[in-house]
mmCIF file of N, CA and C in Angstrom:
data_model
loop_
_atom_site.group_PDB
_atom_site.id
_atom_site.type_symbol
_atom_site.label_atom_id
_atom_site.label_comp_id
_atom_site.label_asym_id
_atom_site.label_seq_id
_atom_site.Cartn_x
_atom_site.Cartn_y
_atom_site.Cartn_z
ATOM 1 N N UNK R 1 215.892 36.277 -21.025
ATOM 2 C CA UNK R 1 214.910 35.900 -20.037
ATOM 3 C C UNK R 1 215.537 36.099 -18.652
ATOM 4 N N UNK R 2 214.899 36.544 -17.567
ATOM 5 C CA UNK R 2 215.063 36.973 -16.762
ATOM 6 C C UNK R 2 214.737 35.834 -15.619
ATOM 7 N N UNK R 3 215.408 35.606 -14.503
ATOM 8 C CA UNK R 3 214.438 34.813 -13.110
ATOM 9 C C UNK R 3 213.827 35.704 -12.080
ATOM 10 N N UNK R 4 213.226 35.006 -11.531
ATOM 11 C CA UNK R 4 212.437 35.737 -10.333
ATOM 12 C C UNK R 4 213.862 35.048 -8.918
ATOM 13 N N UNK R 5 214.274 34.463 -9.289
ATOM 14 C CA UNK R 5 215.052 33.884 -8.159
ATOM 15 C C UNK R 5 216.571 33.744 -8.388
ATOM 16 N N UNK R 6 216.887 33.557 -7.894
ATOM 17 C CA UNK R 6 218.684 33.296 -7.983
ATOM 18 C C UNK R 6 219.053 31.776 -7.806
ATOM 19 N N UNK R 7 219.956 30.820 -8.767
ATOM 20 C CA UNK R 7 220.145 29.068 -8.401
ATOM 21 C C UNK R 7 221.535 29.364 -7.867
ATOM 22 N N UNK R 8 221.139 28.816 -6.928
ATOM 23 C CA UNK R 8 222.797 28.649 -6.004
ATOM 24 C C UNK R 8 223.098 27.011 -6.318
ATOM 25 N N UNK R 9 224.417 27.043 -7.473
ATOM 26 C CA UNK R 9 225.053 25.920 -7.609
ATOM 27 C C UNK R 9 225.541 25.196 -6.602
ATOM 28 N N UNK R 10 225.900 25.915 -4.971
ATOM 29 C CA UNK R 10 226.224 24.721 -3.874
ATOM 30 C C UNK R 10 225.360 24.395 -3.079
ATOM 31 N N UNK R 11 224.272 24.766 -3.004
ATOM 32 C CA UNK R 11 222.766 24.747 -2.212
ATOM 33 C C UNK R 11 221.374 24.654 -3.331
ATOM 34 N N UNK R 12 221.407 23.204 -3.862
ATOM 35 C CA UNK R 12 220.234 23.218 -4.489
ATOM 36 C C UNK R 12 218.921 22.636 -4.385
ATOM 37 N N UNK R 13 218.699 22.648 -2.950
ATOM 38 C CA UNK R 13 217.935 22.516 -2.120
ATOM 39 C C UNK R 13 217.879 23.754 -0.911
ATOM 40 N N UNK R 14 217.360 24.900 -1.392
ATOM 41 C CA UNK R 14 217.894 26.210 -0.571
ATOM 42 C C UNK R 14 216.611 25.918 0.750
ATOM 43 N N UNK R 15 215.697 25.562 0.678
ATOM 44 C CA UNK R 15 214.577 25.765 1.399
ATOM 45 C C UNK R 15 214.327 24.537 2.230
ATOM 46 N N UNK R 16 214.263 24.363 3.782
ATOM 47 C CA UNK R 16 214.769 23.711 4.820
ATOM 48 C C UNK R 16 213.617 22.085 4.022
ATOM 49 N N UNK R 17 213.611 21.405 4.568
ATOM 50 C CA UNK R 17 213.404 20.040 4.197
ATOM 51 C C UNK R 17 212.795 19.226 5.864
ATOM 52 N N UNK R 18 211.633 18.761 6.224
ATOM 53 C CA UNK R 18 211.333 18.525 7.505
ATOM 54 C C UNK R 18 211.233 17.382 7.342
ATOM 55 N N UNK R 19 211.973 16.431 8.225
ATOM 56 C CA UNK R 19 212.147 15.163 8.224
ATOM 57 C C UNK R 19 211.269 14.758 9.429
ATOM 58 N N UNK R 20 210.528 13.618 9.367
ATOM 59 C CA UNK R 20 209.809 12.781 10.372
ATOM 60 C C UNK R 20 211.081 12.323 11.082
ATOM 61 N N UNK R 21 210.698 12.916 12.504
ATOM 62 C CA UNK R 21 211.671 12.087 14.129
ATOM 63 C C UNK R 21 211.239 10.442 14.153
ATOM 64 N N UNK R 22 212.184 10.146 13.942
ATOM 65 C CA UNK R 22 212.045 8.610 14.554
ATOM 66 C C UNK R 22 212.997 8.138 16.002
ATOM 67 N N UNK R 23 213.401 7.214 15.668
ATOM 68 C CA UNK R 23 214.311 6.613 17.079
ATOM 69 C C UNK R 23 216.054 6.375 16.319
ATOM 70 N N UNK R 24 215.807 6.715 14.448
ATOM 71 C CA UNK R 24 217.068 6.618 14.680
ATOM 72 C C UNK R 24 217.756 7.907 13.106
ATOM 73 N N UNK R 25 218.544 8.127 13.310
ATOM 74 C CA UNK R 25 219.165 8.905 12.382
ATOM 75 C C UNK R 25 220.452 8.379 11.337
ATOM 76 N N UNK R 26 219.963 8.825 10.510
ATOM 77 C CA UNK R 26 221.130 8.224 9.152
ATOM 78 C C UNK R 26 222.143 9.509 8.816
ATOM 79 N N UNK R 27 223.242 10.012 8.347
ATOM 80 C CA UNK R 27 223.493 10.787 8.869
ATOM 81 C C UNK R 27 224.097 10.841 7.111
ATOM 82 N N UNK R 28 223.592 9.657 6.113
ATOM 83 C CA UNK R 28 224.976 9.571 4.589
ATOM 84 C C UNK R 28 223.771 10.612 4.009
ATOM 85 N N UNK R 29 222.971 10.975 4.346
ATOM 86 C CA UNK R 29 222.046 11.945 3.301
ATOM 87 C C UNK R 29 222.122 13.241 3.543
ATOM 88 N N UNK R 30 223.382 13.305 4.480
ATOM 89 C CA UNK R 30 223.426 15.143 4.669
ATOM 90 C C UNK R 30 224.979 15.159 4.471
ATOM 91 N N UNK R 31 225.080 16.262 4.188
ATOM 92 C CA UNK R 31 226.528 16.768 4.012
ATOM 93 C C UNK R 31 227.641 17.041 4.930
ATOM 94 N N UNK R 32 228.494 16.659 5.121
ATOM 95 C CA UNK R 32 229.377 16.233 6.492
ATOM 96 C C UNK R 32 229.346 18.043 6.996
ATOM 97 N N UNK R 33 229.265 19.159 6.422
ATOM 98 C CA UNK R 33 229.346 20.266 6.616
ATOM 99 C C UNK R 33 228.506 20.726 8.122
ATOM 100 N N UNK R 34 227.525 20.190 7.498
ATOM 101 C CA UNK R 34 225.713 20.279 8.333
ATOM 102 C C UNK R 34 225.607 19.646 9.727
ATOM 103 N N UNK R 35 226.447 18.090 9.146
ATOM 104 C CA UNK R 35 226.697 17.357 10.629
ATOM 105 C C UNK R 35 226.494 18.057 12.334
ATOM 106 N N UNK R 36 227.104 18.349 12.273
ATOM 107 C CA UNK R 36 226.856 18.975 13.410
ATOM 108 C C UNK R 36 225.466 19.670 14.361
ATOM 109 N N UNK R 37 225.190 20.294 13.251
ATOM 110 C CA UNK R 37 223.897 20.769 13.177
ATOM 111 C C UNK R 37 222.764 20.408 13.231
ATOM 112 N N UNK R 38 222.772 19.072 12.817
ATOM 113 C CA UNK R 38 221.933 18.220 12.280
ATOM 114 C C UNK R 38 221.350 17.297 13.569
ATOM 115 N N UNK R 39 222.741 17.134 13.697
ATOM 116 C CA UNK R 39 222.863 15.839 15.253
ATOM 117 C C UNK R 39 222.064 16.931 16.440
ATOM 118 N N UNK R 40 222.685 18.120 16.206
ATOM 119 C CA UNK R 40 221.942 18.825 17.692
ATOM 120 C C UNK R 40 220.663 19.151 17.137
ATOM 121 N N UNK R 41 220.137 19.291 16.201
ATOM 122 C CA UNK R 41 218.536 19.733 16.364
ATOM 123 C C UNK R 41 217.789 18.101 15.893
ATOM 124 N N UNK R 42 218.023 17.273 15.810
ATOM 125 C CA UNK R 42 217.688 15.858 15.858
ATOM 126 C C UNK R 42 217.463 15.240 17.324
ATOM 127 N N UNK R 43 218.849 15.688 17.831
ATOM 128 C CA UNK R 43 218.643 14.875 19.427
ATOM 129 C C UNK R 43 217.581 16.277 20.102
ATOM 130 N N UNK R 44 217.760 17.451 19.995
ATOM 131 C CA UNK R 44 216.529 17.926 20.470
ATOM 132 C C UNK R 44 214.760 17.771 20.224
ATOM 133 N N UNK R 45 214.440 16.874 19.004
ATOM 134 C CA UNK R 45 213.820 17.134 18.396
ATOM 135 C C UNK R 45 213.340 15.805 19.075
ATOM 136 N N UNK R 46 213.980 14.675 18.853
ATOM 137 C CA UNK R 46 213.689 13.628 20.062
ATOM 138 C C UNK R 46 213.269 12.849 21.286
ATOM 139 N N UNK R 47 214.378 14.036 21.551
ATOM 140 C CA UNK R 47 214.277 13.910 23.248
ATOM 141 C C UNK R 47 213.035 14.520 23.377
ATOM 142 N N UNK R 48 212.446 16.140 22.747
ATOM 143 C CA UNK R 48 211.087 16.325 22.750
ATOM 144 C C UNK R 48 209.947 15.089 22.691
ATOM 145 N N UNK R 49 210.391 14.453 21.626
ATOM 146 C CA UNK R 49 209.042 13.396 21.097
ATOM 147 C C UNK R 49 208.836 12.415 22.650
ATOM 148 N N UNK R 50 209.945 12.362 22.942
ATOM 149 C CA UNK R 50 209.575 11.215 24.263
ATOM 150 C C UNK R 50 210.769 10.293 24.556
ATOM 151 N N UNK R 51 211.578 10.165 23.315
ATOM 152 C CA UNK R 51 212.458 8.440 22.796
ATOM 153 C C UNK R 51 213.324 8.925 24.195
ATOM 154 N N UNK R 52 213.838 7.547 24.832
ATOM 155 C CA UNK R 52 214.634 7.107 25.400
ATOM 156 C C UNK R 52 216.263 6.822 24.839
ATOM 157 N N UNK R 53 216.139 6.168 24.119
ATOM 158 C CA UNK R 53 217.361 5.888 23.270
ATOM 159 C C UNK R 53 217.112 5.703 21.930
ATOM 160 N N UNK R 54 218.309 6.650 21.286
ATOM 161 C CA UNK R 54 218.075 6.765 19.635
ATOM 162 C C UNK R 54 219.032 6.439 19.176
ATOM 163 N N UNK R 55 219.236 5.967 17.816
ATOM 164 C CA UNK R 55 220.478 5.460 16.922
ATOM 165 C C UNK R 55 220.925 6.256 15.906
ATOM 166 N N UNK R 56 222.320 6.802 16.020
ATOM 167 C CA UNK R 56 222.874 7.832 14.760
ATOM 168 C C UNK R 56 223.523 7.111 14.503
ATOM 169 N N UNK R 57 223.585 6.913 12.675
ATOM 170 C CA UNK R 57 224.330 6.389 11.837
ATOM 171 C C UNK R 57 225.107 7.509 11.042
ATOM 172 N N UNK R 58 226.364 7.371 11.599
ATOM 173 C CA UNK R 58 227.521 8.061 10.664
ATOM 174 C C UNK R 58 228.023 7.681 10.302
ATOM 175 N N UNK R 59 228.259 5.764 9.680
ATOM 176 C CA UNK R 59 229.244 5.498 9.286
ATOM 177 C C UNK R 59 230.219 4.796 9.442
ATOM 178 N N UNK R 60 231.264 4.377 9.096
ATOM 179 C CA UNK R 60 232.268 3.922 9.365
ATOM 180 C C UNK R 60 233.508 4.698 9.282
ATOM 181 N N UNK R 61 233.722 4.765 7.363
ATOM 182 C CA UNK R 61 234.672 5.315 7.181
ATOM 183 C C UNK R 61 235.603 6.003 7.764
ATOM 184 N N UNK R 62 236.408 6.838 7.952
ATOM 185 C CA UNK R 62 237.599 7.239 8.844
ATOM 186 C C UNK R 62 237.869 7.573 10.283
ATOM 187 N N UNK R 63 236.224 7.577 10.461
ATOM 188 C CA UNK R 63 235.426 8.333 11.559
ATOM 189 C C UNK R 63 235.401 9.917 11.839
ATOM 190 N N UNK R 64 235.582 10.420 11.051
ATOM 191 C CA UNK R 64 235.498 12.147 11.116
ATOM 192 C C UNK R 64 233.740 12.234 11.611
ATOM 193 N N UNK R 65 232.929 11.737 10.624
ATOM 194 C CA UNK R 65 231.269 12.281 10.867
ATOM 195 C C UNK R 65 231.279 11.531 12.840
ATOM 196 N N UNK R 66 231.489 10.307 12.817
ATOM 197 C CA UNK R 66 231.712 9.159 14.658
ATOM 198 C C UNK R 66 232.175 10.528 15.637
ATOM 199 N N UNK R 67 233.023 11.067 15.205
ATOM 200 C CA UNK R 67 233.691 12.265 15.797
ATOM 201 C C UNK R 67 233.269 13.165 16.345
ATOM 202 N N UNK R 68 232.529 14.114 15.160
ATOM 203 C CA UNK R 68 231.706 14.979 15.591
ATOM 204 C C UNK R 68 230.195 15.006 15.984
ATOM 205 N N UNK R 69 229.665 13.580 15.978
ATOM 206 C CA UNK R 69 228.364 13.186 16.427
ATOM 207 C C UNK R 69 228.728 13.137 18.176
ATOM 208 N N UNK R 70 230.193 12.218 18.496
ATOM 209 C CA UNK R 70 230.301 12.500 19.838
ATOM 210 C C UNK R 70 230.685 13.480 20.911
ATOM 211 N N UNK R 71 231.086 14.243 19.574
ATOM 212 C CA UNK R 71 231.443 15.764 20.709
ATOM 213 C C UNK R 71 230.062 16.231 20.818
ATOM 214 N N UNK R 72 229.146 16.303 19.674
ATOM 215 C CA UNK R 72 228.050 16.873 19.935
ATOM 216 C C UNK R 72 227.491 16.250 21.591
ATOM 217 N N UNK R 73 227.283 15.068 21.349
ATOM 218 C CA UNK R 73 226.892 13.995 22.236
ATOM 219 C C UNK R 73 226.936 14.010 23.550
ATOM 220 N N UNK R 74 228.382 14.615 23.936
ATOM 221 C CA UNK R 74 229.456 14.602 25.405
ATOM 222 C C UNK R 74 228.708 16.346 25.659
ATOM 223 N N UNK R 75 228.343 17.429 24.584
ATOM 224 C CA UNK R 75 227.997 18.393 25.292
ATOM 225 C C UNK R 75 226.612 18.483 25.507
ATOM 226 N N UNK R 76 225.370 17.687 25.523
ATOM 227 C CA UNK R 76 224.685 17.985 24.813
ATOM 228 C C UNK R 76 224.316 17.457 26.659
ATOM 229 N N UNK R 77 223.412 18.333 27.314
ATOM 230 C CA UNK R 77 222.761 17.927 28.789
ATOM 231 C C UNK R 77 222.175 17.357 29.384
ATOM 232 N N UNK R 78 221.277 16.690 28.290
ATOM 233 C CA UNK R 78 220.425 15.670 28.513
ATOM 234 C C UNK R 78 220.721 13.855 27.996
ATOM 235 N N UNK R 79 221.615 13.834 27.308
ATOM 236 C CA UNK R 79 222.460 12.693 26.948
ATOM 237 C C UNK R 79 222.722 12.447 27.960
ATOM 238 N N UNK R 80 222.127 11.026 28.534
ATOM 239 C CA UNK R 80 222.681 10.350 29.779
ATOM 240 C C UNK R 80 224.521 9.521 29.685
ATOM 241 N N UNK R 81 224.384 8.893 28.156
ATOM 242 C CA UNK R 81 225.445 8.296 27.997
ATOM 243 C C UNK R 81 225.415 7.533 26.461
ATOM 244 N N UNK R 82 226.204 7.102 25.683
ATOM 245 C CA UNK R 82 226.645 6.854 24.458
ATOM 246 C C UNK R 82 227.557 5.341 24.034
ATOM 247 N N UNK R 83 227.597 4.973 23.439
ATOM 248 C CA UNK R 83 228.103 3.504 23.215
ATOM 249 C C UNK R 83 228.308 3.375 21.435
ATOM 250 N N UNK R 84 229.162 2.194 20.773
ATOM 251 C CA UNK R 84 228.991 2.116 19.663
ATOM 252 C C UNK R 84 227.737 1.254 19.563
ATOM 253 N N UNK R 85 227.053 1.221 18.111
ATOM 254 C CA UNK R 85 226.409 -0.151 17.975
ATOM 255 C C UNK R 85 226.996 -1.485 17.987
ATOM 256 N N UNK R 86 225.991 -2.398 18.646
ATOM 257 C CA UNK R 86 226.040 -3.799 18.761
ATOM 258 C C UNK R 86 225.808 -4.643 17.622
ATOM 259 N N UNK R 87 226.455 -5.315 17.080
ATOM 260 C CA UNK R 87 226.377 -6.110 15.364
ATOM 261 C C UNK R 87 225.157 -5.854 14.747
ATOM 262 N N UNK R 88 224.165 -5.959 15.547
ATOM 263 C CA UNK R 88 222.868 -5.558 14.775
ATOM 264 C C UNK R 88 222.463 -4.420 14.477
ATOM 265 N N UNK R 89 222.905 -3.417 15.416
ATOM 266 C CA UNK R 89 222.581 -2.270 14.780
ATOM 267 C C UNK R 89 223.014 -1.041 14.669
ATOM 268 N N UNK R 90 224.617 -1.792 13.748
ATOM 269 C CA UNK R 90 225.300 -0.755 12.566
ATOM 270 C C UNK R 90 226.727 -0.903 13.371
ATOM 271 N N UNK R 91 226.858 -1.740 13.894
ATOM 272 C CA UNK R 91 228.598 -1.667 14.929
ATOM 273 C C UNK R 91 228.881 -0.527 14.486
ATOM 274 N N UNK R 92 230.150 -0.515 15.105
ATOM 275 C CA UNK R 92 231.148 1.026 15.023
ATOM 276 C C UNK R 92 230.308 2.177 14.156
ATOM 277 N N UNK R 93 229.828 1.860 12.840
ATOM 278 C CA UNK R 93 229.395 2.822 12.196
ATOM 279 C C UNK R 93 228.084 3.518 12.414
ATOM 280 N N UNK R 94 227.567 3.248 14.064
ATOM 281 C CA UNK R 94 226.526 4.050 14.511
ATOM 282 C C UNK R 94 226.870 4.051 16.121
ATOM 283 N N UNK R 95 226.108 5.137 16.488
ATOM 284 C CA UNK R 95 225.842 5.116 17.834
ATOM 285 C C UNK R 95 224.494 5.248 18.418
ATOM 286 N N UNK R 96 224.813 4.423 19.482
ATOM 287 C CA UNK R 96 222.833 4.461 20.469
ATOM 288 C C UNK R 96 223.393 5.305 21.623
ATOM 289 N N UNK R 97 222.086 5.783 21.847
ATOM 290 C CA UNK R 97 222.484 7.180 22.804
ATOM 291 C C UNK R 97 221.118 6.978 23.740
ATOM 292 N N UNK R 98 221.856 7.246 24.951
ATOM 293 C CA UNK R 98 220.373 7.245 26.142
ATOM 294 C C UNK R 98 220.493 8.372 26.573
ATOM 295 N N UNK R 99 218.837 8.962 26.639
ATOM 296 C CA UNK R 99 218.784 10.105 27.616
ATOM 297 C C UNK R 99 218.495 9.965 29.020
ATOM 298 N N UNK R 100 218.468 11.055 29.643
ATOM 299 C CA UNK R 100 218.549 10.817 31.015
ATOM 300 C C UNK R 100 216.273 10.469 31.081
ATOM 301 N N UNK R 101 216.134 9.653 32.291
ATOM 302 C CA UNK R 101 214.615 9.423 32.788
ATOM 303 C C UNK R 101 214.180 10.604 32.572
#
């Protein structure tokens, strides 16, 4: 038997996936690979909708994902400025981010 398609054992979800923008982002349902990627077409996708300040959750752990959410963060032009979360929402293992007015 033959396929019409090819299964890629490291991509088995080959076909993009559109997530509803909210005000905040979880970041354990994507693959630290993507990270990057993810964070910049999220905060664009955002800042489009209107939000003022949004919440990325990367985590705690070693801070590698904390890392590269804030480099994204520091280049990104319209990011007014960045902070960890406050006990309520997600300390260290997230960040709230304001855009500029």
């Amino acid at each position: 038997m033959t396929n019409d398609y090819e299964i890629d054992l490291f991509n088995p979800f080959p076909a993009p996936v559109e997530l509803e923008i909210t005000d905040s982002l979880d970041l354990h349902s994507f693959a630290p690979r993507d990270a990057k990627r993810v964070v910049q077409n999220y905060l664009s996708e955002a800042n489009k909708k209107g939000y003022k300040i949004v919440r990325i959750i990367h985590g705690k752990g070693i801070g590698v994902q904390r890392e590269i959410v804030r480099q994204v963060l520091s280049e990104t032009n319209f990011v007014k400025s960045f902070k960890p979360g406050d006990e309520f929402s997600g300390s260290w293992g997230a960040t709230i981010v304001k855009f500029d007015d």
